[in-house]
PDB file of C-alpha atoms and ligand atoms in Angstrom:
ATOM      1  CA  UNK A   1       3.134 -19.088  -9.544  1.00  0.00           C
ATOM      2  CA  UNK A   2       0.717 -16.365 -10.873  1.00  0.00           C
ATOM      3  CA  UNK A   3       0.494 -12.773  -9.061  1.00  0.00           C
ATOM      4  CA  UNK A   4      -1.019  -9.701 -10.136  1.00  0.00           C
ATOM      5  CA  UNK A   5      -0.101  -6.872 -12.245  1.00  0.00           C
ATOM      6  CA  UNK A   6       1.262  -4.142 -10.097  1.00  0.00           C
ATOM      7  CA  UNK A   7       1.327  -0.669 -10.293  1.00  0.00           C
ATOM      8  CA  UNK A   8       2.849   1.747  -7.895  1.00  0.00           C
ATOM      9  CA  UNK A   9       0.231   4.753  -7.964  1.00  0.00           C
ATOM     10  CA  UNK A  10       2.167   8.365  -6.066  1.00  0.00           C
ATOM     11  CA  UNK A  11       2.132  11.447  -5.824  1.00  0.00           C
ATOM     12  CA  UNK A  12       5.872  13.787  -5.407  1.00  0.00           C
ATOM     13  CA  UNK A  13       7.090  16.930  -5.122  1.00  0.00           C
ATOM     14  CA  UNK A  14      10.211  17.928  -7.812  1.00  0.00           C
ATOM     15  CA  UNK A  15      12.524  16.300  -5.472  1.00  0.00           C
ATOM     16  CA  UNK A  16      10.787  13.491  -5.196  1.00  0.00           C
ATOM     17  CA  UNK A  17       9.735  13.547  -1.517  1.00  0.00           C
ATOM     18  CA  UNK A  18       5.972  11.886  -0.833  1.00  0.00           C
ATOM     19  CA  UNK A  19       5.447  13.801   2.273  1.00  0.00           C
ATOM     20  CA  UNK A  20       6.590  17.539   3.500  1.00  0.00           C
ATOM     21  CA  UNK A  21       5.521  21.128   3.700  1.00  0.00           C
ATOM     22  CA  UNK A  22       4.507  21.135   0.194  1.00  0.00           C
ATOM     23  CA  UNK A  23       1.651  19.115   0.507  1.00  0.00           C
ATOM     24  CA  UNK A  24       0.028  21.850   2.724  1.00  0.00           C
ATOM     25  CA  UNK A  25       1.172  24.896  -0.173  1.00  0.00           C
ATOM     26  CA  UNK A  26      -2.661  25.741  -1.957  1.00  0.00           C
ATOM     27  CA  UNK A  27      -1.887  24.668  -4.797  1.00  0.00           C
ATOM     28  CA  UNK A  28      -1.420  21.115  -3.615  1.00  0.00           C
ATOM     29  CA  UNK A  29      -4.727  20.284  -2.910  1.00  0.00           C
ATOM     30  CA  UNK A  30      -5.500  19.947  -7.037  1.00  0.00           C
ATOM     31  CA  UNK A  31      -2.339  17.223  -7.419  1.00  0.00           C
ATOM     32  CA  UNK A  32      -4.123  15.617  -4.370  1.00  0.00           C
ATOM     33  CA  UNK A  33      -7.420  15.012  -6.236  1.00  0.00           C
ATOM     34  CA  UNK A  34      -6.268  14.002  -9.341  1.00  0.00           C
ATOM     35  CA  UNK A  35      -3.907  11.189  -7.304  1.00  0.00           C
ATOM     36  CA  UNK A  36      -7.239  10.027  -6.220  1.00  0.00           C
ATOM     37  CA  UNK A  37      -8.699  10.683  -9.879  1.00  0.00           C
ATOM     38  CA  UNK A  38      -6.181   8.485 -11.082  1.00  0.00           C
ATOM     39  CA  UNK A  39      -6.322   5.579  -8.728  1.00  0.00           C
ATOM     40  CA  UNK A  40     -10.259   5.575  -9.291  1.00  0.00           C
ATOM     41  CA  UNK A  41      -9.206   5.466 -13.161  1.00  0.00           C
ATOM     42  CA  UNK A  42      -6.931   2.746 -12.626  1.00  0.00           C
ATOM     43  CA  UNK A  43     -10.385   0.722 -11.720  1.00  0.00           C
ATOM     44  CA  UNK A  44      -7.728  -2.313  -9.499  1.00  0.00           C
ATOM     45  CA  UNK A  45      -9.585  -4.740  -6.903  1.00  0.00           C
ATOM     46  CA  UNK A  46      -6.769  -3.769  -4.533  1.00  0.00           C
ATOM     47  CA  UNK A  47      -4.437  -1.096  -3.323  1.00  0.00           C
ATOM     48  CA  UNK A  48      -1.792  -1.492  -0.512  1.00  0.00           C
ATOM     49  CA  UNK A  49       0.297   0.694   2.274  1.00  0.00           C
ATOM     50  CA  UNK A  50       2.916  -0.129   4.797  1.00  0.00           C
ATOM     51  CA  UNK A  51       1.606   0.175   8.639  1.00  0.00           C
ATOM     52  CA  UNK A  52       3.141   3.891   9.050  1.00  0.00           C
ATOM     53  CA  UNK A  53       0.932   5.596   6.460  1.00  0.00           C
ATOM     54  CA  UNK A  54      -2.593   3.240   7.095  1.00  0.00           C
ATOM     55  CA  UNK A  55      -1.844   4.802  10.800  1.00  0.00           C
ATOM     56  CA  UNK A  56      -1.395   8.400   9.792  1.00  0.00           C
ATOM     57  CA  UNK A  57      -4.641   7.808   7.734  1.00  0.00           C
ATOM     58  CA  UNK A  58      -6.897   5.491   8.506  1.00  0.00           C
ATOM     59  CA  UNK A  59      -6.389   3.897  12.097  1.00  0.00           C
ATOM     60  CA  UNK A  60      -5.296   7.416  13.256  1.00  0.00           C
ATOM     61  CA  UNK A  61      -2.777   6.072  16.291  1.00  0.00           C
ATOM     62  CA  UNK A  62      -5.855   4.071  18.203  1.00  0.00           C
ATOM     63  CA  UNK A  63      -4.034   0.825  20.274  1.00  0.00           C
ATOM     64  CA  UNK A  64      -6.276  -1.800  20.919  1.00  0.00           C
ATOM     65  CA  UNK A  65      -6.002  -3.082  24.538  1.00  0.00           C
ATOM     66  CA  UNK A  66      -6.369  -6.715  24.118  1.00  0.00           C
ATOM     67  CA  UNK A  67      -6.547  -9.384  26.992  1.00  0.00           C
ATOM     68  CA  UNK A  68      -3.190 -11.418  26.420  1.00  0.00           C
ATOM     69  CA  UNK A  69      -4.417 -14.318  29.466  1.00  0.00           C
ATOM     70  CA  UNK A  70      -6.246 -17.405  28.356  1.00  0.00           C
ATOM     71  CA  UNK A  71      -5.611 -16.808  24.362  1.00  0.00           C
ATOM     72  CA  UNK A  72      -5.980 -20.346  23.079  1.00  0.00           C
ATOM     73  CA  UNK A  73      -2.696 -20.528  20.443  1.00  0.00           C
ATOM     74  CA  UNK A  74      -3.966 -19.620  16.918  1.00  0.00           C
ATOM     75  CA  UNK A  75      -2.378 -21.275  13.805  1.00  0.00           C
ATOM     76  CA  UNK A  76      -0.397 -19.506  11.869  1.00  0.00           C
ATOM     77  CA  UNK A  77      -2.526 -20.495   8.593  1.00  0.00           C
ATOM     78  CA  UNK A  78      -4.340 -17.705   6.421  1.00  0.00           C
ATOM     79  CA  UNK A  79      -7.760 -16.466   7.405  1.00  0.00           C
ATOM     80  CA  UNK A  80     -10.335 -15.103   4.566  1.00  0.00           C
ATOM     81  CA  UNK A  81     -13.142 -13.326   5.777  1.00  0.00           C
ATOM     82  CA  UNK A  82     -14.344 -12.160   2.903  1.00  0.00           C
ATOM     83  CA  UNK A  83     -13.498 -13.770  -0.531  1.00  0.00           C
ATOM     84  CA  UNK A  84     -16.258 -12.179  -2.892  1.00  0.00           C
ATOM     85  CA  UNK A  85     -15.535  -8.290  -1.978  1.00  0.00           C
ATOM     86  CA  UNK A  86     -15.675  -6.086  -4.294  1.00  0.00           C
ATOM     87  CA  UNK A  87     -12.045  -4.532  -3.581  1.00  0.00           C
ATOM     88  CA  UNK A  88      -9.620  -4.795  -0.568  1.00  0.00           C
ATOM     89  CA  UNK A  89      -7.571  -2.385   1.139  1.00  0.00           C
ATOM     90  CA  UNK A  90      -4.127  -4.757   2.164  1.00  0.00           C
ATOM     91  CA  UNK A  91      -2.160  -3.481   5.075  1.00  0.00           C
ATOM     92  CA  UNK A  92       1.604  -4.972   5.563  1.00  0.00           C
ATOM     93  CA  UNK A  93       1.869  -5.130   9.481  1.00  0.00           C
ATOM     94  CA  UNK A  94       4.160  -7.391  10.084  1.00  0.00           C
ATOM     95  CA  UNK A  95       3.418  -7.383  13.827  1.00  0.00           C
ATOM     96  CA  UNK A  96       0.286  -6.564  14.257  1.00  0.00           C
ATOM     97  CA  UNK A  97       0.329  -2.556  15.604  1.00  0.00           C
ATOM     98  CA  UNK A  98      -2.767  -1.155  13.667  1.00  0.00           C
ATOM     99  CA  UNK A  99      -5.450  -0.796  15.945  1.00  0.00           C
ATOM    100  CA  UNK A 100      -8.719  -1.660  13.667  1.00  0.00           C
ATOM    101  CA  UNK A 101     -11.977  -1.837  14.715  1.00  0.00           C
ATOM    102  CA  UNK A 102     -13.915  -2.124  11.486  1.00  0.00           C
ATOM    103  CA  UNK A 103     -13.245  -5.010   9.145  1.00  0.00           C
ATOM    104  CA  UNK A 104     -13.092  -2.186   6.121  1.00  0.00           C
ATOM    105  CA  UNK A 105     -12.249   1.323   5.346  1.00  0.00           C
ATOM    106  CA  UNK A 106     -15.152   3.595   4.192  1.00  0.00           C
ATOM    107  CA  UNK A 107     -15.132   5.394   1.109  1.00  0.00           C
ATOM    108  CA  UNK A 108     -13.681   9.237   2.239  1.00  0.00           C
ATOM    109  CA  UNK A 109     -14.087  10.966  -1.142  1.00  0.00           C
ATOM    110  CA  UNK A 110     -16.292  10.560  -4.731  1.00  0.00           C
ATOM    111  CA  UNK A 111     -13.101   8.099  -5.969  1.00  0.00           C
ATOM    112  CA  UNK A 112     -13.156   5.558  -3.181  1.00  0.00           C
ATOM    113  CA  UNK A 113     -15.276   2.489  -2.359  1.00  0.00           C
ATOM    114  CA  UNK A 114     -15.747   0.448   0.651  1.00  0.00           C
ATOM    115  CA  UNK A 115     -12.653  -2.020   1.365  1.00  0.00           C
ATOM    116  CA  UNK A 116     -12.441  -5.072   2.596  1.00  0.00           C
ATOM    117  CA  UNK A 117      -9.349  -4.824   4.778  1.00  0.00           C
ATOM    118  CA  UNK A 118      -6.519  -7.731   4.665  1.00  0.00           C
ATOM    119  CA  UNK A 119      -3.684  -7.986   7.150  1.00  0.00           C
ATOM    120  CA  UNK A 120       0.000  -8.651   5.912  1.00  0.00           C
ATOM    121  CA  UNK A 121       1.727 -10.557   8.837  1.00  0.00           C
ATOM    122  CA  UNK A 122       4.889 -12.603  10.094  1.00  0.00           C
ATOM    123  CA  UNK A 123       4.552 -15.672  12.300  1.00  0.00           C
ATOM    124  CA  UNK A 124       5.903 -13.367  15.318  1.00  0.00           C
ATOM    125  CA  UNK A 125       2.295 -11.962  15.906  1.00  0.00           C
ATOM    126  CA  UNK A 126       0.393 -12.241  19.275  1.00  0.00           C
ATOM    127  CA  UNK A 127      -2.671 -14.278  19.109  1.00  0.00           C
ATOM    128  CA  UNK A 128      -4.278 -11.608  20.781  1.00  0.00           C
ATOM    129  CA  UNK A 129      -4.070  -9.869  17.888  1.00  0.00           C
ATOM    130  CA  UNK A 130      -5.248 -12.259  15.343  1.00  0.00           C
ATOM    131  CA  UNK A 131      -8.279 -13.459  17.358  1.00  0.00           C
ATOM    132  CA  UNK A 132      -9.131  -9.543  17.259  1.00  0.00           C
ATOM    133  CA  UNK A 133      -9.147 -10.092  13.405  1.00  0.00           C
ATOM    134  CA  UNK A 134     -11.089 -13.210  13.196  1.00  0.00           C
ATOM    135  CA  UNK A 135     -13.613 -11.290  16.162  1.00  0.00           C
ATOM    136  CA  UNK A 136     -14.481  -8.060  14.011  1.00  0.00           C
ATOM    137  CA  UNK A 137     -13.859  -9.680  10.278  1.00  0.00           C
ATOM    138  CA  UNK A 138     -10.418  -9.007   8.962  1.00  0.00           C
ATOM    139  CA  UNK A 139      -8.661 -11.696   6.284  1.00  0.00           C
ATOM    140  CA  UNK A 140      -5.117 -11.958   7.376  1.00  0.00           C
ATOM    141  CA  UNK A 141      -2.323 -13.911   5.296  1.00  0.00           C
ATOM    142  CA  UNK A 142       1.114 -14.614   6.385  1.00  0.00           C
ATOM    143  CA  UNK A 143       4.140 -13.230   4.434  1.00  0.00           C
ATOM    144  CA  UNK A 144       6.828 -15.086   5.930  1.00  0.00           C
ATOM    145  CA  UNK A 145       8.207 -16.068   9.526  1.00  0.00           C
ATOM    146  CA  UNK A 146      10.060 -12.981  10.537  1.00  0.00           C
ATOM    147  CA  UNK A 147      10.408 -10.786   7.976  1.00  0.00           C
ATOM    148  CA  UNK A 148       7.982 -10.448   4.931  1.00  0.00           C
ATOM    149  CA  UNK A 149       8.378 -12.046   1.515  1.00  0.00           C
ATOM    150  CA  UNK A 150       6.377  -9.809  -1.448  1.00  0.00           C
ATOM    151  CA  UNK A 151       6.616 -12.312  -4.060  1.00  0.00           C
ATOM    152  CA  UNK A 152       4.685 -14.810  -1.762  1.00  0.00           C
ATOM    153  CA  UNK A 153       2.394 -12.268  -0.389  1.00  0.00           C
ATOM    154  CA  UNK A 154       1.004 -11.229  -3.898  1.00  0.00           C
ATOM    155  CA  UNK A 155       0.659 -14.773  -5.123  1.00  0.00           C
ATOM    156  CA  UNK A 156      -1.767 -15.327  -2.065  1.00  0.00           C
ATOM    157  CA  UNK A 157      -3.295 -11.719  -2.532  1.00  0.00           C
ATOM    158  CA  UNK A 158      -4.047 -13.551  -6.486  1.00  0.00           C
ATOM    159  CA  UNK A 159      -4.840 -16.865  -5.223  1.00  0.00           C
ATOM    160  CA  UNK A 160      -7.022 -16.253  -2.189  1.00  0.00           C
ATOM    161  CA  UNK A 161      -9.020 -13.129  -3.349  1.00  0.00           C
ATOM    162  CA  UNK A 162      -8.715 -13.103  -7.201  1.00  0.00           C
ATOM    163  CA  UNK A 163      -6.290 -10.206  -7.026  1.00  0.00           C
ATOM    164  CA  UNK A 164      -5.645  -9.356 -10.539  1.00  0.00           C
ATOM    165  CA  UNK A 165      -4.463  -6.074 -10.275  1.00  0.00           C
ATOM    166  CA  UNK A 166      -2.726  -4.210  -7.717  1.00  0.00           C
ATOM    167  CA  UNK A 167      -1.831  -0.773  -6.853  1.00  0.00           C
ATOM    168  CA  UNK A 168       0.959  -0.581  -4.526  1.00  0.00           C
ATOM    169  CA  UNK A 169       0.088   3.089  -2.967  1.00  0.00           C
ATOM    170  CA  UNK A 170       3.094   4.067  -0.559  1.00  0.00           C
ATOM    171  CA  UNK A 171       4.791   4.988   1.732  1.00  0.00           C
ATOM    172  CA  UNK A 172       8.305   5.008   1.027  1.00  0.00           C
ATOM    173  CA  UNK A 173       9.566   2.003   2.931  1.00  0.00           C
ATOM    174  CA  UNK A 174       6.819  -0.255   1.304  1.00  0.00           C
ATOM    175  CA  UNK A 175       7.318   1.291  -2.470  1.00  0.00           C
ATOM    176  CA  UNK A 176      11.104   0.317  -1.757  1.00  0.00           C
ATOM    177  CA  UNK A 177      10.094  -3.391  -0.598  1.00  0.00           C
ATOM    178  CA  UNK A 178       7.823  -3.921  -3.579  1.00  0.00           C
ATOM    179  CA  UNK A 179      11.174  -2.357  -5.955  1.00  0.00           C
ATOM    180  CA  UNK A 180      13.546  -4.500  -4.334  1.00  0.00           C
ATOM    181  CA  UNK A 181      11.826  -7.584  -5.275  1.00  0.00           C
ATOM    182  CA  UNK A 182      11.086  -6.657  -8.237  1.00  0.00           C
ATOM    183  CA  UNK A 183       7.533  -6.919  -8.209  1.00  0.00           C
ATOM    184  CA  UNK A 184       6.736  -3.115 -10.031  1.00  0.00           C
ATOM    185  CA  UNK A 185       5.550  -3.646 -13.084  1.00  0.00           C
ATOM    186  CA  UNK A 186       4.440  -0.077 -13.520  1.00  0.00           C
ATOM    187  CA  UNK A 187       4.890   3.665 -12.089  1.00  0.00           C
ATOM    188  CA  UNK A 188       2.054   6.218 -11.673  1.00  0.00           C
ATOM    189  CA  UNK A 189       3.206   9.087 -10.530  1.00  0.00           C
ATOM    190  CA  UNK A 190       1.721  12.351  -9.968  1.00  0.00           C
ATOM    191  CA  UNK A 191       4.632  15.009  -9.910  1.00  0.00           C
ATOM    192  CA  UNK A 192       3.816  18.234  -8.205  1.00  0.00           C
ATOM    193  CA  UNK A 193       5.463  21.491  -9.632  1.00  0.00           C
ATOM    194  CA  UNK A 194       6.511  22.054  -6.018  1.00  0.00           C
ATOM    195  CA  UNK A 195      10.271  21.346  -4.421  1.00  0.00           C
ATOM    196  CA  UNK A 196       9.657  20.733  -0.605  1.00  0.00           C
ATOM    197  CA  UNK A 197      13.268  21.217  -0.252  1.00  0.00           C
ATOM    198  CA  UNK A 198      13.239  18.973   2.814  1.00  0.00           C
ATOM    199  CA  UNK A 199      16.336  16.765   3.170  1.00  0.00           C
ATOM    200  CA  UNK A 200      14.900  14.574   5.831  1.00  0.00           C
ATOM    201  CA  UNK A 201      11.509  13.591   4.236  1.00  0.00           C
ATOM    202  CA  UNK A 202      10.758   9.994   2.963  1.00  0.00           C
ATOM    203  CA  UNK A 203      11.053   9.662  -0.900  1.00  0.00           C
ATOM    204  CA  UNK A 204       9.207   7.510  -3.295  1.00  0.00           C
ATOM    205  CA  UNK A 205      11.345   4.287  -2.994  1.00  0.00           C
ATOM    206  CA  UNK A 206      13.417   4.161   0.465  1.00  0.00           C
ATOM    207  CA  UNK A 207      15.004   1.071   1.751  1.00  0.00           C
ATOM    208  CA  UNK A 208      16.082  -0.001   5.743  1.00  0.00           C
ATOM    209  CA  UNK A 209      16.990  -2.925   6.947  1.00  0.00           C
ATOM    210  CA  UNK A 210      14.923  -5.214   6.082  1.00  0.00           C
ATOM    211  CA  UNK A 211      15.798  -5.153   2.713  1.00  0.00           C
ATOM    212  CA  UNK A 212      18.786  -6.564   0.769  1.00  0.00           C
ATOM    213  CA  UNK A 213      21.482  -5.663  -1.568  1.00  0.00           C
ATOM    214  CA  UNK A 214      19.024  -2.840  -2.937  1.00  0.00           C
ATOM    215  CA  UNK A 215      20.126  -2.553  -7.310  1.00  0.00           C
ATOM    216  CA  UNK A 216      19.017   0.619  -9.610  1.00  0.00           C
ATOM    217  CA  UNK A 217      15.875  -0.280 -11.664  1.00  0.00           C
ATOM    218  CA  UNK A 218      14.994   0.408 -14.754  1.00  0.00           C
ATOM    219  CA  UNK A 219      12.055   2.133 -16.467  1.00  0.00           C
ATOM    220  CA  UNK A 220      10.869   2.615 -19.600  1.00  0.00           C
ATOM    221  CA  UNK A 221       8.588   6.395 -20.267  1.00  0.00           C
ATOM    222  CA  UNK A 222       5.017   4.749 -21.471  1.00  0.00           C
ATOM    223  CA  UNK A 223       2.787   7.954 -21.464  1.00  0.00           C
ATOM    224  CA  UNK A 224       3.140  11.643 -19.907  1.00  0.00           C
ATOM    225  CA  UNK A 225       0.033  13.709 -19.441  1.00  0.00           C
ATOM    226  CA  UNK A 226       0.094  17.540 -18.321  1.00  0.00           C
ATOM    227  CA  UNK A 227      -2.235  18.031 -15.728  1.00  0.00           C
ATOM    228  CA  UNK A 228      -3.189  21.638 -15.146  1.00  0.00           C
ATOM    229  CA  UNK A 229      -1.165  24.260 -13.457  1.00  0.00           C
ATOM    230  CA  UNK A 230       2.304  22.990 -14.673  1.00  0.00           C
ATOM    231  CA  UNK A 231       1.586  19.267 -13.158  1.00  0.00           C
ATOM    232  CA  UNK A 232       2.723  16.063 -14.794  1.00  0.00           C
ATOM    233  CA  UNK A 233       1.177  12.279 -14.810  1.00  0.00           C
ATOM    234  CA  UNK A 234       4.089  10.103 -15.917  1.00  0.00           C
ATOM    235  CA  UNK A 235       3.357   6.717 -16.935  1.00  0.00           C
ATOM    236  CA  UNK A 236       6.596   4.250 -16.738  1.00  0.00           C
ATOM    237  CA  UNK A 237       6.982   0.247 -17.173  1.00  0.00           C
ATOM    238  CA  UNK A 238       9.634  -1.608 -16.025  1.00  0.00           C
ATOM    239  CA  UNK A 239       9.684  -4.046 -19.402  1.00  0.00           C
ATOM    240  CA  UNK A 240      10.116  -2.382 -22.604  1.00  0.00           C
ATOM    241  CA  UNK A 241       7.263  -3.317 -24.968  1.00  0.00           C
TER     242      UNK A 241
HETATM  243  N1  NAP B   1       2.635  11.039  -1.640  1.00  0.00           N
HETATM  244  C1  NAP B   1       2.008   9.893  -1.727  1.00  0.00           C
HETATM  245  O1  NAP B   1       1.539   9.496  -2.809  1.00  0.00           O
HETATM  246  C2  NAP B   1       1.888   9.023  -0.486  1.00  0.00           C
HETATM  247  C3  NAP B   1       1.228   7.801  -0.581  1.00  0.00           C
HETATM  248  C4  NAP B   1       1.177   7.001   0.560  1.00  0.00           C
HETATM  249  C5  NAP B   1       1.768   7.419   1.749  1.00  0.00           C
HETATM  250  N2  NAP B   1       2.364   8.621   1.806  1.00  0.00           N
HETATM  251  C6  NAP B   1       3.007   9.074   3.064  1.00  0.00           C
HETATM  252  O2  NAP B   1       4.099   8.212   3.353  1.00  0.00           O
HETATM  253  C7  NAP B   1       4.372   8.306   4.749  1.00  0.00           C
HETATM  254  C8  NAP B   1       4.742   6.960   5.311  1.00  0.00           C
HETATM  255  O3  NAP B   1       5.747   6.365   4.554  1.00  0.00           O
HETATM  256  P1  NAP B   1       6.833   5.380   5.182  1.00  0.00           P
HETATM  257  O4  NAP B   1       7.692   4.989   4.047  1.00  0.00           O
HETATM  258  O5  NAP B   1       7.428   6.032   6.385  1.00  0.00           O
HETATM  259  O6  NAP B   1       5.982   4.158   5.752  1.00  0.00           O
HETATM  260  P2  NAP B   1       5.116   2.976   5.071  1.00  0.00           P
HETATM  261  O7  NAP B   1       5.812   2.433   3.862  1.00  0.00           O
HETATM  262  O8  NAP B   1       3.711   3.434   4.955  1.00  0.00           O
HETATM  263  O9  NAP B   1       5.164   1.898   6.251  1.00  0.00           O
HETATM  264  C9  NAP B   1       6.393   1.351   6.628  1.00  0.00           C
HETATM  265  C10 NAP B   1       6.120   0.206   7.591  1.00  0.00           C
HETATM  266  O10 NAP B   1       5.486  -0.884   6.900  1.00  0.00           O
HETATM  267  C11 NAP B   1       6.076  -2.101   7.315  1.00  0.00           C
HETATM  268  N3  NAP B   1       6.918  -2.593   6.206  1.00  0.00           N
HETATM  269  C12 NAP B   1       7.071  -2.053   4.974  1.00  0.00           C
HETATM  270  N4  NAP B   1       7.922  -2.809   4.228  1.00  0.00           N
HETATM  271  C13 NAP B   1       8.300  -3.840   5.006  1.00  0.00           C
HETATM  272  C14 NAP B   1       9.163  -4.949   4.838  1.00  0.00           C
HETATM  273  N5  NAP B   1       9.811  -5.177   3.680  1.00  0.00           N
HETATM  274  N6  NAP B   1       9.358  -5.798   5.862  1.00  0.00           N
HETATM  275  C15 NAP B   1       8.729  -5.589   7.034  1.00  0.00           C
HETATM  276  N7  NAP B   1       7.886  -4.550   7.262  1.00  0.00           N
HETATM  277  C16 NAP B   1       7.671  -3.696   6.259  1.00  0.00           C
HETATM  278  C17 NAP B   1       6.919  -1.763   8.563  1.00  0.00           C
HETATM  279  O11 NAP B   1       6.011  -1.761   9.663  1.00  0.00           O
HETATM  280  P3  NAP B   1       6.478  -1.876  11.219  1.00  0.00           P
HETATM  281  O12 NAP B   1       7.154  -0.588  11.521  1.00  0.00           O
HETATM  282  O13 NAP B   1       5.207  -2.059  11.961  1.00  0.00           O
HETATM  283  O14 NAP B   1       7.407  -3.051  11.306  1.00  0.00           O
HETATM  284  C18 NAP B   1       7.390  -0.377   8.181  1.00  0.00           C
HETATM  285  O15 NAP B   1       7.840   0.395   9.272  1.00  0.00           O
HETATM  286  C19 NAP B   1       3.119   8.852   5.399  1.00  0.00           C
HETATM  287  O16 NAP B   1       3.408  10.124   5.914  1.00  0.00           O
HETATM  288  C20 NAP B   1       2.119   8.955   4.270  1.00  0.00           C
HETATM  289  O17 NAP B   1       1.256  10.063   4.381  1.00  0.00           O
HETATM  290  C21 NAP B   1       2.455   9.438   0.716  1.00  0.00           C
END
């Protein structure tokens, strides 16, 4: 089966932590916008985050309060809303928390455009939650029955919205799926002259239960660009040319 190319697009301090104290030092802010430079660069149809960090951005904590009575049972069978957009934001959800009530995210700075969102489920969902979807608009695809299976979700991302290239953008937890399947195909990072110096911050590839039997990868340097004020843009692959 085909998937997409996929690159996971980040932004760390020295010590590789992707959240922490350093973010809010001044000189941050620069390293922020040229992550965003970069992923406009990149030019990909798609870009997608684990539930914890599309809440801390984008859904901001909102809970819907759906009516659970009289929900006829919903199949659990993929639903695309929209199959020509012009890019997609993908959320992995697996049961449905993120409280959305648009059916895409607005651009919030020069580097962004308007995203179609598409929901990353398991069979455990509440129909309550995916008639919401269908209501406002939202594609949602199922990645397995309890837990969530990358390889399959990206071969439906490629076969059901022409997803050709895809930046995986955080956080940790989802970075460490995507690594653990062995579905990274590239590494964009962004490395911040700053340590945080944290020890209890999430890092660029974390694992937890869900995942197994987690094995070192390998990658291979492909380009390194100095960004201003002692910055770095590292370009690795994970197969040697
Ligand atoms: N520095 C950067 O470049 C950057 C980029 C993006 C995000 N961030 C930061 O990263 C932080 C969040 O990172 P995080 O690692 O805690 O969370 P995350 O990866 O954004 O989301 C984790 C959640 O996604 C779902 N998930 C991910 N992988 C799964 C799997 N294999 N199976 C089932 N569910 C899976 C689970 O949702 P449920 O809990 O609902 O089951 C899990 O709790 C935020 O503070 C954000 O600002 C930084």
């Amino acid at each position: 089966m085909e998937r997409p190319y996929i690159i996971c697009h980040m932004l760390t301090s020295l010590d590789g932590k992707i959240i922490g104290d350093y973010l809010n030092e001044e000189r941050a802010a620069y390293f922020i916008d040229q992550y965003e430079k970069i992923h406009d660069h990149y030019g990909c149809k798609a870009w997608i985050c684990g539930r914890v960090t599309m809440e801390e951005h984008f859904t901001l904590g909102h809970k819907l309060n759906l009516k659970q009575d009289n929900i006829p049972t919903i199949p659990r069978t993929d639903y695309v809303a929209e199959k020509d957009a012009k890019t997609y934001v993908i959320a992995v959800d697996p049961s449905g928390k993120l409280g959305w009530t648009e059916n895409s995210i607005a651009p919030w700075n020069e580097y962004r455009s308007e995203d179609h969102i598409v929901e990353v489920l398991t069979e455990q969902v509440s129909d309550a939650y995916l008639a919401h979807l269908k209501n406002i608009g939202i594609s949602y695809i199922f990645g397995g029955k309890e837990s969530l299976n990358f390889t399959v979700i990206v071969e439906k991302l490629k076969n059901l919205f022409s997803i050709d290239e895809l930046m995986v953008e955080g956080g940790g937890f989802l970075n460490g799926s995507f690594l653990n399947e062995g579905l990274i195909d590239e590494l964009s990072l962004v490395l911040v002259p700053i340590a945080d110096g944290a020890s209890n911050s999430v890092t660029l590839f974390e694992t937890s239960s869900y995942l197994n039997n987690p094995k070192p990868v390998n990658f291979y340097l492909k380009a390194i660009e100095k960004l201003d004020d002692g910055g770095l843009w590292l370009k690795y692959v994970t197969k040697r040319d």
